[in-house]
mmCIF file of C-alpha atoms in Angstrom:
data_model
loop_
_atom_site.group_PDB
_atom_site.id
_atom_site.type_symbol
_atom_site.label_atom_id
_atom_site.label_comp_id
_atom_site.label_asym_id
_atom_site.label_seq_id
_atom_site.Cartn_x
_atom_site.Cartn_y
_atom_site.Cartn_z
ATOM 1 C CA MET Q 14 41.652 31.102 36.469
ATOM 2 C CA VAL Q 15 38.777 32.180 39.001
ATOM 3 C CA PHE Q 16 41.259 34.449 40.658
ATOM 4 C CA PHE Q 17 41.874 36.293 37.366
ATOM 5 C CA LEU Q 18 38.319 36.261 36.618
ATOM 6 C CA ASN Q 19 37.483 38.082 39.911
ATOM 7 C CA LEU Q 20 40.600 40.172 39.349
ATOM 8 C CA ASP Q 21 39.197 41.461 35.671
ATOM 9 C CA MET Q 22 35.586 42.246 37.236
ATOM 10 C CA VAL Q 23 37.270 44.453 39.904
ATOM 11 C CA ASN Q 24 39.262 46.212 37.554
ATOM 12 C CA TYR Q 25 36.313 46.714 35.348
ATOM 13 C CA ARG Q 26 34.291 48.215 38.199
ATOM 14 C CA ASN Q 27 36.927 50.500 39.543
ATOM 15 C CA SER Q 28 37.885 51.789 36.120
ATOM 16 C CA SER Q 29 36.177 54.934 34.735
ATOM 17 C CA THR Q 30 36.268 53.327 31.205
ATOM 18 C CA ALA Q 31 36.062 50.100 29.663
ATOM 19 C CA LYS Q 32 39.519 50.448 28.193
ATOM 20 C CA THR Q 33 41.338 49.334 31.195
ATOM 21 C CA SER Q 34 39.857 45.658 31.081
ATOM 22 C CA LYS Q 35 41.114 43.131 28.620
ATOM 23 C CA PHE Q 36 37.418 41.931 28.000
ATOM 24 C CA THR Q 37 34.631 43.983 25.973
ATOM 25 C CA GLY Q 38 31.350 44.244 27.796
ATOM 26 C CA SER Q 39 29.777 41.406 25.960
ATOM 27 C CA GLN Q 40 32.404 39.070 26.644
ATOM 28 C CA LEU Q 41 32.606 39.940 30.593
ATOM 29 C CA GLN Q 42 28.774 39.583 30.696
ATOM 30 C CA ARG Q 43 29.165 35.865 29.372
ATOM 31 C CA LEU Q 44 31.970 35.257 31.714
ATOM 32 C CA VAL Q 45 30.201 36.330 34.581
ATOM 33 C CA CYS Q 46 27.200 34.369 33.604
ATOM 34 C CA ALA Q 47 29.159 31.280 32.844
ATOM 35 C CA TYR Q 48 31.207 31.621 36.113
ATOM 36 C CA PHE Q 49 27.683 31.757 38.226
ATOM 37 C CA ARG Q 50 26.309 28.880 36.171
ATOM 38 C CA CYS Q 51 29.526 26.838 37.147
ATOM 39 C CA ARG Q 52 29.103 27.889 40.853
ATOM 40 C CA MET Q 53 25.523 26.530 40.910
ATOM 41 C CA ARG Q 54 26.425 23.016 39.205
ATOM 42 C CA TRP Q 55 25.908 19.990 41.357
ATOM 43 C CA CYS Q 56 29.797 18.994 40.958
ATOM 44 C CA SER Q 57 31.258 20.707 44.289
ATOM 45 C CA SER Q 58 34.887 19.836 42.650
ATOM 46 C CA SER Q 59 36.791 23.206 42.114
ATOM 47 C CA MET Q 60 39.077 21.869 39.380
ATOM 48 C CA LEU Q 61 36.066 21.849 37.168
ATOM 49 C CA HIS Q 62 35.846 25.551 37.309
ATOM 50 C CA PRO Q 63 38.812 26.736 35.411
ATOM 51 C CA LEU Q 64 37.990 24.294 32.443
ATOM 52 C CA ARG Q 65 34.508 25.652 32.421
ATOM 53 C CA CYS Q 66 35.941 29.392 32.177
ATOM 54 C CA VAL Q 67 38.629 28.438 29.651
ATOM 55 C CA ARG Q 68 35.740 26.688 27.716
ATOM 56 C CA VAL Q 69 33.667 29.833 27.936
ATOM 57 C CA ARG Q 70 36.442 32.232 26.946
ATOM 58 C CA SER Q 71 37.677 30.152 23.898
ATOM 59 C CA CYS Q 72 34.023 30.053 22.473
ATOM 60 C CA ALA Q 73 33.709 33.783 23.015
ATOM 61 C CA ARG Q 74 36.975 34.315 20.898
ATOM 62 C CA ARG Q 75 35.784 32.117 18.176
ATOM 63 C CA GLY Q 76 32.576 34.142 17.795
ATOM 64 C CA LYS Q 77 30.103 32.565 15.258
ATOM 65 C CA ASN Q 78 29.815 28.825 15.235
ATOM 66 C CA THR Q 79 31.157 27.296 12.080
ATOM 67 C CA VAL Q 80 29.577 23.432 12.494
ATOM 68 C CA PRO Q 81 26.985 22.935 9.900
ATOM 69 C CA LEU Q 82 23.533 23.119 10.644
ATOM 70 C CA TRP Q 83 22.626 19.323 9.722
ATOM 71 C CA ILE Q 84 25.545 18.259 12.008
ATOM 72 C CA ARG Q 85 24.188 20.218 14.872
ATOM 73 C CA GLU Q 86 20.677 18.890 14.520
ATOM 74 C CA VAL Q 87 21.721 15.354 14.447
ATOM 75 C CA TRP Q 88 23.975 16.080 17.386
ATOM 76 C CA ALA Q 89 21.089 17.440 19.436
ATOM 77 C CA TYR Q 90 18.833 14.520 18.172
ATOM 78 C CA MET Q 91 21.116 12.083 19.379
ATOM 79 C CA ARG Q 92 21.439 13.906 22.713
ATOM 80 C CA LEU Q 93 17.766 13.753 23.136
ATOM 81 C CA LEU Q 94 17.720 9.987 22.639
ATOM 82 C CA VAL Q 95 20.329 9.517 25.311
ATOM 83 C CA GLN Q 96 18.506 12.059 27.626
ATOM 84 C CA SER Q 97 15.446 10.009 27.224
ATOM 85 C CA LEU Q 98 16.764 6.747 28.560
ATOM 86 C CA TYR Q 99 16.616 8.489 32.096
ATOM 87 C CA PHE Q 100 13.707 10.730 31.540
ATOM 88 C CA SER Q 101 11.606 9.662 34.477
ATOM 89 C CA SER Q 102 11.289 6.780 36.838
ATOM 90 C CA LEU Q 103 8.696 4.865 34.862
ATOM 91 C CA THR Q 104 11.459 4.224 32.192
ATOM 92 C CA ASP Q 105 11.228 0.434 31.387
ATOM 93 C CA SER Q 106 12.996 -1.889 28.834
ATOM 94 C CA ASP Q 107 10.550 -0.998 26.004
ATOM 95 C CA VAL Q 108 11.677 2.605 26.372
ATOM 96 C CA VAL Q 109 15.538 1.966 26.296
ATOM 97 C CA PHE Q 110 14.904 -0.443 23.314
ATOM 98 C CA ASP Q 111 12.809 2.360 21.197
ATOM 99 C CA SER Q 112 15.473 4.916 22.082
ATOM 100 C CA VAL Q 113 18.314 2.921 21.244
ATOM 101 C CA PHE Q 114 17.108 1.519 18.224
ATOM 102 C CA GLU Q 115 15.199 4.554 17.307
ATOM 103 C CA PRO Q 116 17.844 5.513 14.281
ATOM 104 C CA VAL Q 117 17.734 1.762 12.715
ATOM 105 C CA PHE Q 118 13.916 2.110 12.875
ATOM 106 C CA TRP Q 119 14.006 5.575 10.937
ATOM 107 C CA THR Q 120 16.431 4.016 8.435
ATOM 108 C CA VAL Q 121 14.165 0.959 7.517
ATOM 109 C CA ASP Q 122 11.009 3.373 7.382
ATOM 110 C CA TYR Q 123 12.842 5.487 5.000
ATOM 111 C CA VAL Q 124 14.161 2.782 2.714
ATOM 112 C CA THR Q 125 10.407 1.125 2.917
ATOM 113 C CA ARG Q 126 9.042 4.432 1.928
ATOM 114 C CA TRP Q 127 11.122 4.860 -1.138
ATOM 115 C CA PHE Q 128 10.910 1.257 -2.072
ATOM 116 C CA GLY Q 129 7.427 1.636 -2.120
ATOM 117 C CA THR Q 130 7.190 3.223 -5.400
ATOM 118 C CA VAL Q 131 9.456 0.406 -6.861
ATOM 119 C CA PHE Q 132 7.223 -2.235 -5.659
ATOM 120 C CA VAL Q 133 4.166 -0.573 -7.238
ATOM 121 C CA CYS Q 134 5.896 -0.550 -10.436
ATOM 122 C CA LEU Q 135 6.717 -3.847 -10.148
ATOM 123 C CA VAL Q 136 3.244 -5.106 -9.585
ATOM 124 C CA VAL Q 137 2.387 -3.265 -12.686
ATOM 125 C CA ILE Q 138 4.888 -4.735 -14.861
ATOM 126 C CA LEU Q 139 4.210 -8.211 -13.677
ATOM 127 C CA THR Q 140 0.830 -8.056 -14.323
ATOM 128 C CA GLY Q 141 0.959 -6.237 -17.698
ATOM 129 C CA SER Q 142 3.223 -8.952 -18.785
ATOM 130 C CA ILE Q 143 0.595 -11.682 -17.726
ATOM 131 C CA LEU Q 144 -2.033 -9.711 -19.467
ATOM 132 C CA ALA Q 145 0.252 -9.338 -22.872
ATOM 133 C CA ILE Q 146 0.856 -13.061 -22.962
ATOM 134 C CA ALA Q 147 -2.982 -13.664 -22.280
ATOM 135 C CA TYR Q 148 -3.979 -11.184 -25.238
ATOM 136 C CA LEU Q 149 -1.089 -11.874 -27.863
ATOM 137 C CA ILE Q 150 -0.401 -15.782 -27.392
ATOM 138 C CA LEU Q 151 -3.412 -17.633 -25.102
ATOM 139 C CA LEU Q 152 -6.380 -15.617 -26.715
ATOM 140 C CA PRO Q 153 -5.665 -16.665 -30.487
ATOM 141 C CA MET Q 154 -4.706 -20.293 -29.274
ATOM 142 C CA ILE Q 155 -8.169 -20.505 -27.415
ATOM 143 C CA PHE Q 156 -10.073 -19.231 -30.554
ATOM 144 C CA ARG Q 157 -8.343 -21.960 -32.745
ATOM 145 C CA THR Q 158 -8.558 -25.027 -30.589
ATOM 146 C CA TYR Q 159 -11.108 -24.619 -27.781
ATOM 147 C CA THR Q 160 -15.223 -25.230 -28.331
ATOM 148 C CA PRO Q 161 -17.622 -22.164 -28.401
ATOM 149 C CA LEU Q 162 -18.810 -22.905 -24.731
ATOM 150 C CA TRP Q 163 -15.445 -22.878 -23.471
ATOM 151 C CA ILE Q 164 -14.308 -19.935 -25.429
ATOM 152 C CA ALA Q 165 -17.352 -18.049 -23.663
ATOM 153 C CA TRP Q 166 -16.242 -19.264 -20.375
ATOM 154 C CA HIS Q 167 -12.521 -17.991 -20.719
ATOM 155 C CA VAL Q 168 -13.481 -14.850 -22.130
ATOM 156 C CA CYS Q 169 -16.080 -13.594 -19.565
ATOM 157 C CA TYR Q 170 -14.407 -14.984 -16.705
ATOM 158 C CA GLY Q 171 -10.873 -13.723 -17.619
ATOM 159 C CA HIS Q 172 -12.220 -10.431 -18.223
ATOM 160 C CA TRP Q 173 -14.093 -10.241 -14.913
ATOM 161 C CA ASN Q 174 -11.251 -11.307 -13.041
ATOM 162 C CA MET Q 175 -9.029 -8.656 -14.719
ATOM 163 C CA VAL Q 176 -11.559 -5.829 -13.907
ATOM 164 C CA MET Q 177 -11.527 -6.717 -10.297
ATOM 165 C CA ILE Q 178 -7.989 -6.824 -9.804
ATOM 166 C CA ILE Q 179 -7.253 -3.586 -11.809
ATOM 167 C CA PHE Q 180 -10.405 -1.622 -9.854
ATOM 168 C CA HIS Q 181 -9.572 -2.839 -6.536
ATOM 169 C CA TYR Q 182 -5.666 -2.267 -6.809
ATOM 170 C CA TYR Q 183 -6.243 1.046 -7.936
ATOM 171 C CA LYS Q 184 -8.748 1.902 -5.190
ATOM 172 C CA ALA Q 185 -6.757 0.361 -2.596
ATOM 173 C CA ILE Q 186 -3.557 2.454 -3.698
ATOM 174 C CA THR Q 187 -5.438 5.918 -3.979
ATOM 175 C CA THR Q 188 -7.765 5.679 -1.019
ATOM 176 C CA SER Q 189 -6.626 7.071 2.255
ATOM 177 C CA PRO Q 190 -6.820 4.640 5.071
ATOM 178 C CA GLY Q 191 -7.838 7.320 7.294
ATOM 179 C CA SER Q 192 -6.476 9.410 10.128
ATOM 180 C CA PRO Q 193 -7.895 10.559 13.275
ATOM 181 C CA PRO Q 194 -8.637 14.456 13.650
ATOM 182 C CA THR Q 195 -5.836 16.811 14.733
ATOM 183 C CA GLU Q 196 -8.169 19.320 16.071
ATOM 184 C CA LYS Q 197 -10.292 18.947 19.448
ATOM 185 C CA ASN Q 198 -13.246 17.197 19.179
ATOM 186 C CA GLY Q 199 -15.717 15.034 21.084
ATOM 187 C CA SER Q 200 -14.741 11.739 19.640
ATOM 188 C CA PRO Q 201 -13.776 9.181 22.448
ATOM 189 C CA PHE Q 202 -10.308 7.976 22.563
ATOM 190 C CA VAL Q 203 -8.011 5.470 24.414
ATOM 191 C CA ALA Q 204 -4.504 6.768 24.231
ATOM 192 C CA VAL Q 205 -2.696 9.795 23.038
ATOM 193 C CA CYS Q 206 0.139 8.846 20.351
ATOM 194 C CA LYS Q 207 3.751 9.779 21.426
ATOM 195 C CA LYS Q 208 4.644 10.638 17.964
ATOM 196 C CA CYS Q 209 1.834 12.681 16.675
ATOM 197 C CA ILE Q 210 0.907 13.971 20.192
ATOM 198 C CA ILE Q 211 -2.861 13.717 19.315
ATOM 199 C CA PRO Q 212 -5.652 11.435 20.879
ATOM 200 C CA LYS Q 213 -5.774 7.858 19.394
ATOM 201 C CA PRO Q 214 -9.315 6.469 19.061
ATOM 202 C CA ALA Q 215 -9.722 2.557 19.408
ATOM 203 C CA ARG Q 216 -7.955 0.241 16.823
ATOM 204 C CA THR Q 217 -5.969 3.284 15.884
ATOM 205 C CA HIS Q 218 -2.047 2.705 15.816
ATOM 206 C CA HIS Q 219 0.811 4.996 14.538
ATOM 207 C CA CYS Q 220 2.469 4.031 11.093
ATOM 208 C CA GLY Q 221 6.268 5.150 11.081
ATOM 209 C CA ILE Q 222 6.581 4.713 7.302
ATOM 210 C CA CYS Q 223 3.490 7.142 6.661
ATOM 211 C CA ASN Q 224 4.422 9.096 9.808
ATOM 212 C CA ARG Q 225 0.571 9.479 10.978
ATOM 213 C CA CYS Q 226 -1.885 7.505 12.766
ATOM 214 C CA ILE Q 227 -4.007 5.131 11.070
ATOM 215 C CA LEU Q 228 -7.596 4.488 11.640
ATOM 216 C CA LYS Q 229 -8.175 0.618 12.345
ATOM 217 C CA MET Q 230 -4.620 -0.277 11.036
ATOM 218 C CA ASP Q 231 -3.975 -3.837 9.653
ATOM 219 C CA HIS Q 232 -0.337 -3.196 8.267
ATOM 220 C CA HIS Q 233 1.671 -1.051 6.020
ATOM 221 C CA CYS Q 234 1.846 -2.803 2.562
ATOM 222 C CA PRO Q 235 4.682 -1.878 0.464
ATOM 223 C CA TRP Q 236 3.080 -3.339 -2.690
ATOM 224 C CA LEU Q 237 0.410 -0.870 -2.272
ATOM 225 C CA ASN Q 238 2.776 1.835 -0.980
ATOM 226 C CA ASN Q 239 0.168 2.685 1.285
ATOM 227 C CA CYS Q 240 -1.058 1.738 4.846
ATOM 228 C CA VAL Q 241 -4.082 -0.696 4.847
ATOM 229 C CA GLY Q 242 -6.665 1.062 7.111
ATOM 230 C CA HIS Q 243 -10.454 1.599 7.835
ATOM 231 C CA PHE Q 244 -11.608 3.292 4.358
ATOM 232 C CA ASN Q 245 -9.032 0.731 2.311
ATOM 233 C CA HIS Q 246 -8.951 -2.584 4.064
ATOM 234 C CA ARG Q 247 -11.687 -4.014 1.965
ATOM 235 C CA TYR Q 248 -10.236 -2.915 -1.463
ATOM 236 C CA PHE Q 249 -6.854 -4.786 -0.298
ATOM 237 C CA PHE Q 250 -8.661 -8.025 0.627
ATOM 238 C CA SER Q 251 -10.548 -7.877 -2.618
ATOM 239 C CA PHE Q 252 -7.443 -7.384 -4.650
ATOM 240 C CA CYS Q 253 -5.749 -10.221 -2.648
ATOM 241 C CA VAL Q 254 -8.554 -12.357 -3.385
ATOM 242 C CA ALA Q 255 -9.147 -11.775 -7.244
ATOM 243 C CA LEU Q 256 -5.218 -11.781 -7.735
ATOM 244 C CA ALA Q 257 -4.901 -15.167 -6.023
ATOM 245 C CA VAL Q 258 -7.928 -16.618 -7.740
ATOM 246 C CA GLY Q 259 -6.731 -15.448 -11.032
ATOM 247 C CA CYS Q 260 -3.236 -16.795 -10.681
ATOM 248 C CA VAL Q 261 -4.914 -20.128 -9.650
ATOM 249 C CA TYR Q 262 -7.037 -19.923 -12.966
ATOM 250 C CA CYS Q 263 -4.040 -19.384 -14.858
ATOM 251 C CA SER Q 264 -2.193 -22.210 -13.096
ATOM 252 C CA ILE Q 265 -4.734 -24.737 -13.618
ATOM 253 C CA SER Q 266 -5.890 -23.970 -17.203
ATOM 254 C CA GLY Q 267 -2.324 -23.518 -18.283
ATOM 255 C CA ARG Q 268 -1.070 -26.579 -16.793
ATOM 256 C CA ASN Q 269 -1.153 -28.645 -20.183
ATOM 257 C CA LEU Q 270 0.096 -25.741 -22.270
ATOM 258 C CA PHE Q 271 3.030 -25.771 -19.961
ATOM 259 C CA ILE Q 272 3.959 -29.275 -20.129
ATOM 260 C CA GLU Q 273 3.993 -28.998 -23.910
ATOM 261 C CA ALA Q 274 5.924 -25.811 -23.909
ATOM 262 C CA TYR Q 275 8.348 -27.292 -21.871
ATOM 263 C CA ASN Q 276 8.973 -30.562 -23.653
ATOM 264 C CA ALA Q 277 9.157 -28.417 -26.893
ATOM 265 C CA ILE Q 278 11.915 -26.466 -25.248
ATOM 266 C CA GLU Q 279 13.781 -29.558 -24.269
ATOM 267 C CA ARG Q 280 13.263 -31.016 -27.702
ATOM 268 C CA PHE Q 281 14.582 -27.652 -29.414
ATOM 269 C CA LYS Q 282 17.603 -28.020 -27.005
ATOM 270 C CA HIS Q 283 18.373 -31.481 -28.234
ATOM 271 C CA LEU Q 284 17.978 -30.599 -31.945
ATOM 272 C CA ASP Q 285 20.437 -27.620 -31.443
ATOM 273 C CA GLY Q 286 23.079 -29.636 -29.681
ATOM 274 C CA GLU Q 287 23.321 -32.134 -32.771
ATOM 275 C CA LYS Q 288 26.161 -31.235 -35.330
ATOM 276 C CA PRO Q 289 25.034 -29.960 -38.377
ATOM 277 C CA GLY Q 290 26.902 -32.390 -40.620
ATOM 278 C CA VAL Q 291 27.584 -35.879 -40.712
ATOM 279 C CA PRO Q 292 31.080 -37.020 -42.064
ATOM 280 C CA VAL Q 293 31.137 -39.521 -45.355
ATOM 281 C CA THR Q 294 34.375 -41.574 -45.445
ATOM 282 C CA GLY Q 295 35.395 -44.870 -47.063
ATOM 283 C CA MET Q 296 33.018 -46.576 -49.180
ATOM 284 C CA GLY Q 297 30.525 -43.831 -49.228
ATOM 285 C CA VAL Q 298 32.823 -41.435 -51.294
ATOM 286 C CA LEU Q 299 33.651 -44.385 -53.677
ATOM 287 C CA ILE Q 300 30.010 -45.270 -54.230
ATOM 288 C CA GLY Q 301 28.931 -41.723 -54.895
ATOM 289 C CA LEU Q 302 26.743 -40.771 -52.067
ATOM 290 C CA LEU Q 303 28.317 -37.119 -52.165
ATOM 291 C CA PRO Q 304 29.266 -34.673 -55.031
ATOM 292 C CA PRO Q 305 33.108 -34.738 -55.917
ATOM 293 C CA GLY Q 306 34.876 -32.309 -53.342
ATOM 294 C CA GLN Q 307 32.286 -32.744 -50.734
ATOM 295 C CA THR Q 308 33.083 -34.749 -47.625
ATOM 296 C CA THR Q 309 30.029 -34.023 -45.110
ATOM 297 C CA TYR Q 310 26.486 -34.292 -45.516
ATOM 298 C CA GLN Q 311 24.545 -31.237 -44.474
ATOM 299 C CA THR Q 312 21.448 -32.064 -42.339
ATOM 300 C CA ALA Q 313 18.132 -29.825 -42.672
ATOM 301 C CA ALA Q 314 17.248 -27.007 -40.856
ATOM 302 C CA PRO Q 315 15.930 -27.451 -37.298
ATOM 303 C CA PRO Q 316 12.223 -27.437 -37.328
ATOM 304 C CA HIS Q 317 11.368 -24.408 -35.154
ATOM 305 C CA THR Q 318 11.923 -20.837 -35.357
ATOM 306 C CA PHE Q 319 12.630 -18.008 -32.839
ATOM 307 C CA LYS Q 320 8.829 -16.981 -32.573
ATOM 308 C CA GLU Q 321 7.942 -20.671 -31.571
ATOM 309 C CA LYS Q 322 10.656 -20.608 -28.981
ATOM 310 C CA LEU Q 323 9.535 -17.333 -27.752
ATOM 311 C CA ILE Q 324 5.800 -18.534 -27.623
ATOM 312 C CA HIS Q 325 6.898 -21.478 -25.469
ATOM 313 C CA LYS Q 326 9.081 -19.686 -23.140
ATOM 314 C CA SER Q 327 6.473 -17.065 -22.455
ATOM 315 C CA ILE Q 328 3.770 -19.956 -21.591
ATOM 316 C CA ILE Q 329 6.448 -21.291 -19.048
ATOM 317 C CA TYR Q 330 7.142 -17.712 -17.520
ATOM 318 C CA MET Q 331 3.553 -17.101 -17.124
ATOM 319 C CA TRP Q 332 3.028 -20.560 -15.760
ATOM 320 C CA VAL Q 333 5.936 -20.404 -13.262
ATOM 321 C CA LEU Q 334 4.866 -16.730 -11.834
ATOM 322 C CA THR Q 335 1.009 -17.356 -11.363
ATOM 323 C CA SER Q 336 1.920 -20.429 -9.718
ATOM 324 C CA THR Q 337 4.420 -19.004 -7.327
ATOM 325 C CA VAL Q 338 2.135 -15.995 -6.659
ATOM 326 C CA ALA Q 339 -0.902 -18.383 -6.185
ATOM 327 C CA VAL Q 340 0.948 -20.343 -3.495
ATOM 328 C CA ALA Q 341 2.227 -17.092 -1.637
ATOM 329 C CA LEU Q 342 -0.594 -14.819 -2.089
ATOM 330 C CA GLY Q 343 -3.323 -17.485 -1.419
ATOM 331 C CA SER Q 344 -1.367 -18.458 1.987
ATOM 332 C CA LEU Q 345 -1.757 -14.727 2.713
ATOM 333 C CA THR Q 346 -5.441 -14.218 1.637
ATOM 334 C CA LEU Q 347 -6.489 -17.227 3.699
ATOM 335 C CA TRP Q 348 -4.707 -15.594 6.776
ATOM 336 C CA HIS Q 349 -6.653 -12.352 6.260
ATOM 337 C CA ALA Q 350 -9.802 -14.188 6.008
ATOM 338 C CA VAL Q 351 -9.267 -15.933 9.158
ATOM 339 C CA LEU Q 352 -8.270 -12.595 10.884
ATOM 340 C CA ILE Q 353 -11.754 -10.959 9.485
ATOM 341 C CA SER Q 354 -13.870 -13.923 10.670
ATOM 342 C CA ARG Q 355 -12.634 -13.150 14.098
ATOM 343 C CA GLY Q 356 -13.115 -9.366 13.871
ATOM 344 C CA GLU Q 357 -9.685 -8.310 14.451
ATOM 345 C CA THR Q 358 -6.729 -6.969 12.324
ATOM 346 C CA SER Q 359 -3.012 -8.242 12.015
ATOM 347 C CA ILE Q 360 -2.013 -5.643 14.942
ATOM 348 C CA GLU Q 361 -4.940 -6.726 16.862
ATOM 349 C CA ARG Q 362 -3.989 -10.341 16.685
ATOM 350 C CA HIS Q 363 -0.985 -9.735 18.933
ATOM 351 C CA ILE Q 364 -2.559 -7.613 21.306
ATOM 352 C CA ASN Q 365 -5.263 -9.747 21.802
ATOM 353 C CA SER Q 366 -3.191 -12.685 21.956
ATOM 354 C CA LYS Q 367 -1.033 -10.993 24.952
ATOM 355 C CA GLU Q 368 -4.465 -10.015 26.566
ATOM 356 C CA ARG Q 369 -5.825 -13.225 26.328
ATOM 357 C CA ASN Q 370 -2.735 -14.931 27.997
ATOM 358 C CA ARG Q 371 -2.840 -12.654 30.896
ATOM 359 C CA VAL Q 372 -6.433 -13.055 31.551
ATOM 360 C CA VAL Q 373 -6.363 -16.892 31.241
ATOM 361 C CA LYS Q 374 -3.479 -16.571 34.010
ATOM 362 C CA ARG Q 375 -5.988 -14.976 36.263
ATOM 363 C CA GLY Q 376 -8.398 -17.542 35.666
ATOM 364 C CA GLY Q 377 -10.839 -15.402 33.376
ATOM 365 C CA VAL Q 378 -12.128 -15.535 29.858
ATOM 366 C CA TYR Q 379 -11.029 -13.041 27.384
ATOM 367 C CA ARG Q 380 -13.477 -11.858 24.484
ATOM 368 C CA ASN Q 381 -12.659 -9.621 21.452
ATOM 369 C CA PRO Q 382 -14.948 -6.693 22.044
ATOM 370 C CA PHE Q 383 -15.218 -6.121 18.381
ATOM 371 C CA ASN Q 384 -15.957 -9.572 17.437
ATOM 372 C CA HIS Q 385 -19.910 -10.047 16.557
ATOM 373 C CA GLY Q 386 -19.774 -13.527 15.025
ATOM 374 C CA ARG Q 387 -18.230 -14.683 11.822
ATOM 375 C CA LEU Q 388 -21.044 -13.922 9.580
ATOM 376 C CA ASN Q 389 -21.595 -10.547 11.015
ATOM 377 C CA ASN Q 390 -17.832 -9.802 11.221
ATOM 378 C CA TRP Q 391 -18.104 -10.557 7.285
ATOM 379 C CA LYS Q 392 -21.191 -8.611 6.591
ATOM 380 C CA ILE Q 393 -19.566 -5.376 8.410
ATOM 381 C CA PHE Q 394 -16.287 -5.848 6.789
ATOM 382 C CA LEU Q 395 -17.747 -6.146 3.162
ATOM 383 C CA GLY Q 396 -20.522 -3.638 3.895
ATOM 384 C CA VAL Q 397 -23.416 -5.972 3.116
ATOM 385 C CA GLU Q 398 -26.661 -4.586 4.508
ATOM 386 C CA LYS Q 399 -29.033 -6.859 2.416
ATOM 387 C CA THR Q 400 -29.240 -9.582 0.259
ATOM 388 C CA SER Q 401 -28.254 -8.051 -2.943
ATOM 389 C CA HIS Q 402 -25.260 -6.264 -1.840
ATOM 390 C CA TRP Q 403 -23.712 -9.936 -1.797
ATOM 391 C CA LEU Q 404 -23.719 -9.333 -5.856
ATOM 392 C CA THR Q 405 -23.378 -5.648 -6.108
ATOM 393 C CA ARG Q 406 -20.774 -5.054 -3.510
ATOM 394 C CA VAL Q 407 -18.998 -8.513 -3.324
ATOM 395 C CA LEU Q 408 -19.062 -9.969 -6.747
ATOM 396 C CA LEU Q 409 -18.846 -6.695 -8.658
ATOM 397 C CA PRO Q 410 -16.712 -3.673 -8.328
ATOM 398 C CA SER Q 411 -18.215 -1.259 -5.822
ATOM 399 C CA GLY Q 412 -16.829 1.915 -4.185
ATOM 400 C CA HIS Q 413 -18.744 2.068 -1.013
ATOM 401 C CA ALA Q 414 -17.676 3.204 2.056
ATOM 402 C CA PRO Q 415 -17.405 0.853 5.218
ATOM 403 C CA PRO Q 416 -19.881 1.378 8.064
ATOM 404 C CA GLY Q 417 -18.870 3.973 10.442
ATOM 405 C CA ASP Q 418 -16.147 6.596 10.518
ATOM 406 C CA GLY Q 419 -13.433 4.694 12.398
ATOM 407 C CA LEU Q 420 -13.466 6.845 15.354
ATOM 408 C CA LYS Q 421 -16.430 5.254 17.172
ATOM 409 C CA TRP Q 422 -16.777 1.423 17.616
ATOM 410 C CA ASP Q 423 -19.576 0.974 20.309
ATOM 411 C CA VAL Q 424 -22.342 1.101 17.943
ATOM 412 C CA PHE Q 425 -23.218 -2.099 15.969
ATOM 413 C CA PRO Q 426 -23.797 -1.055 12.475
ATOM 414 C CA VAL Q 427 -25.502 -4.231 11.060
ATOM 415 C CA LYS Q 428 -28.887 -5.730 12.372
ATOM 416 C CA LYS Q 429 -28.802 -8.433 15.073
ATOM 417 C CA ASP Q 430 -30.738 -10.805 12.998
ATOM 418 C CA LEU Q 431 -28.999 -12.837 10.142
ATOM 419 C CA ILE Q 432 -29.336 -11.937 6.352
ATOM 420 C CA PRO Q 433 -30.389 -15.134 4.444
ATOM 421 C CA VAL Q 434 -27.719 -16.059 2.184
#
C-alpha cells in the first residue's frame, strides 16, 4: 500500500493533468498528510502503515460522517475520561476514582436534581395535610372541651409555630446560598475549582447538583431543592427547629387523642366483625320470639358512622407522622446545632477531622480557625448584634442577611465582649 501511494504521488507530479491519477486533489492531499503522520508516529512497525492508509482512504470515500452528534459527544467525553487517567505524574487514586465514577456521579446528580421538585411538593402536601387536620378536626374539638386558658395557649402557639415553619421554608427555598464572582477581583482565595475553573474563597465548595460553587457550603438538601450555604443556612436551620418543635408539640399534646382514636378503631373493627343476625331455633320459635316466617333476629346498626371513622383515622395519621418526623428531624437538628456550636459546616466536619488527625500524629494541636467560642458562634450564625435581636431575629421571622459577604473570613464581625443574655 505504501508503494502504491508513492506511485500515485509520482504519477500525479509527472502528469500534465490530474486526470491520470486515481484520486482527486483533496483526496490526494489527505493521503499525503496521513502518510506523513503515520511516519511520525512513535510506533516503528511498518505493518501499521498499510492499515492506517486503508483507513484514511476509506474515510475519504465515505465523505461526510453519518454518526449522530450525541454519540460522537459521548464518545469524545469517554475518551477524555480515559486520557485523564494518565494526564500527568501527579495522578493518584483519588483522580482515578473520580474519573472512573464520573458517569455514576453525573447520573446521581441528575436524578437528585430532578427529584428535588418532587421532594418539595411532598413537604408541602404532608404539611398541608397536618394543617387541614388541625383546623378541621382538632381546633373544633379544642373549642368544645378545653378551658379558655388552654384554648388561648394552643391557638397562639400553634399559629406562631405555623408562621415560623412557612416563612423559613419559603426563604430557604428561594434564597440563593451565594456563589463566588466569576470576574477577576481582589478577593482572597485558597484554591481553584477544577469544575468551574474559578478561584474558590475559604469555606467554598463545588456542588455537582447545582453545578456551581457555593459559599460556605454545608450540603445540598433535596427537601429544599437548593444548596444550604452562606445566605440561607440560618433559614434552613430555623425551619428544621420550627418543624421539629411543632412535631414534638403535636405528638405530646395529641397522645391521649391518639390512644382514644386507636381504641375506637379497634372497637369498630370488633363490631363490624360480628354477624348481623342471631339464628333462633327450637323453643324460641314455639314461644313466639319471632314473627311467623322469620328465623333470625336482626341486631341494631353499629353505633359509628363513616365520619367518625375518618376523624379517628386522621388523628392516628397525624400522630404517627408527627412522631416519626420529630425523631428523625430532631436528631438532624441536634447534629447541626453541635456543628454550629463548633463553628463548622457538615463538609468542614470531615475536613477538620482529617486535619486534626494529621496534626495530632505530628504532636501538635489543631484549632478550627472559624471557631470563636460557642456563644459567639451562635451570635455570628443568627446575626445577633444586640440583646433585642434574640427576640426580633430569633424568636420572630426575620429576613436579615448574615454577617459578611462569604468571601472573606479573616475579620471577626461580632464584638469580643459577650452580650448579656
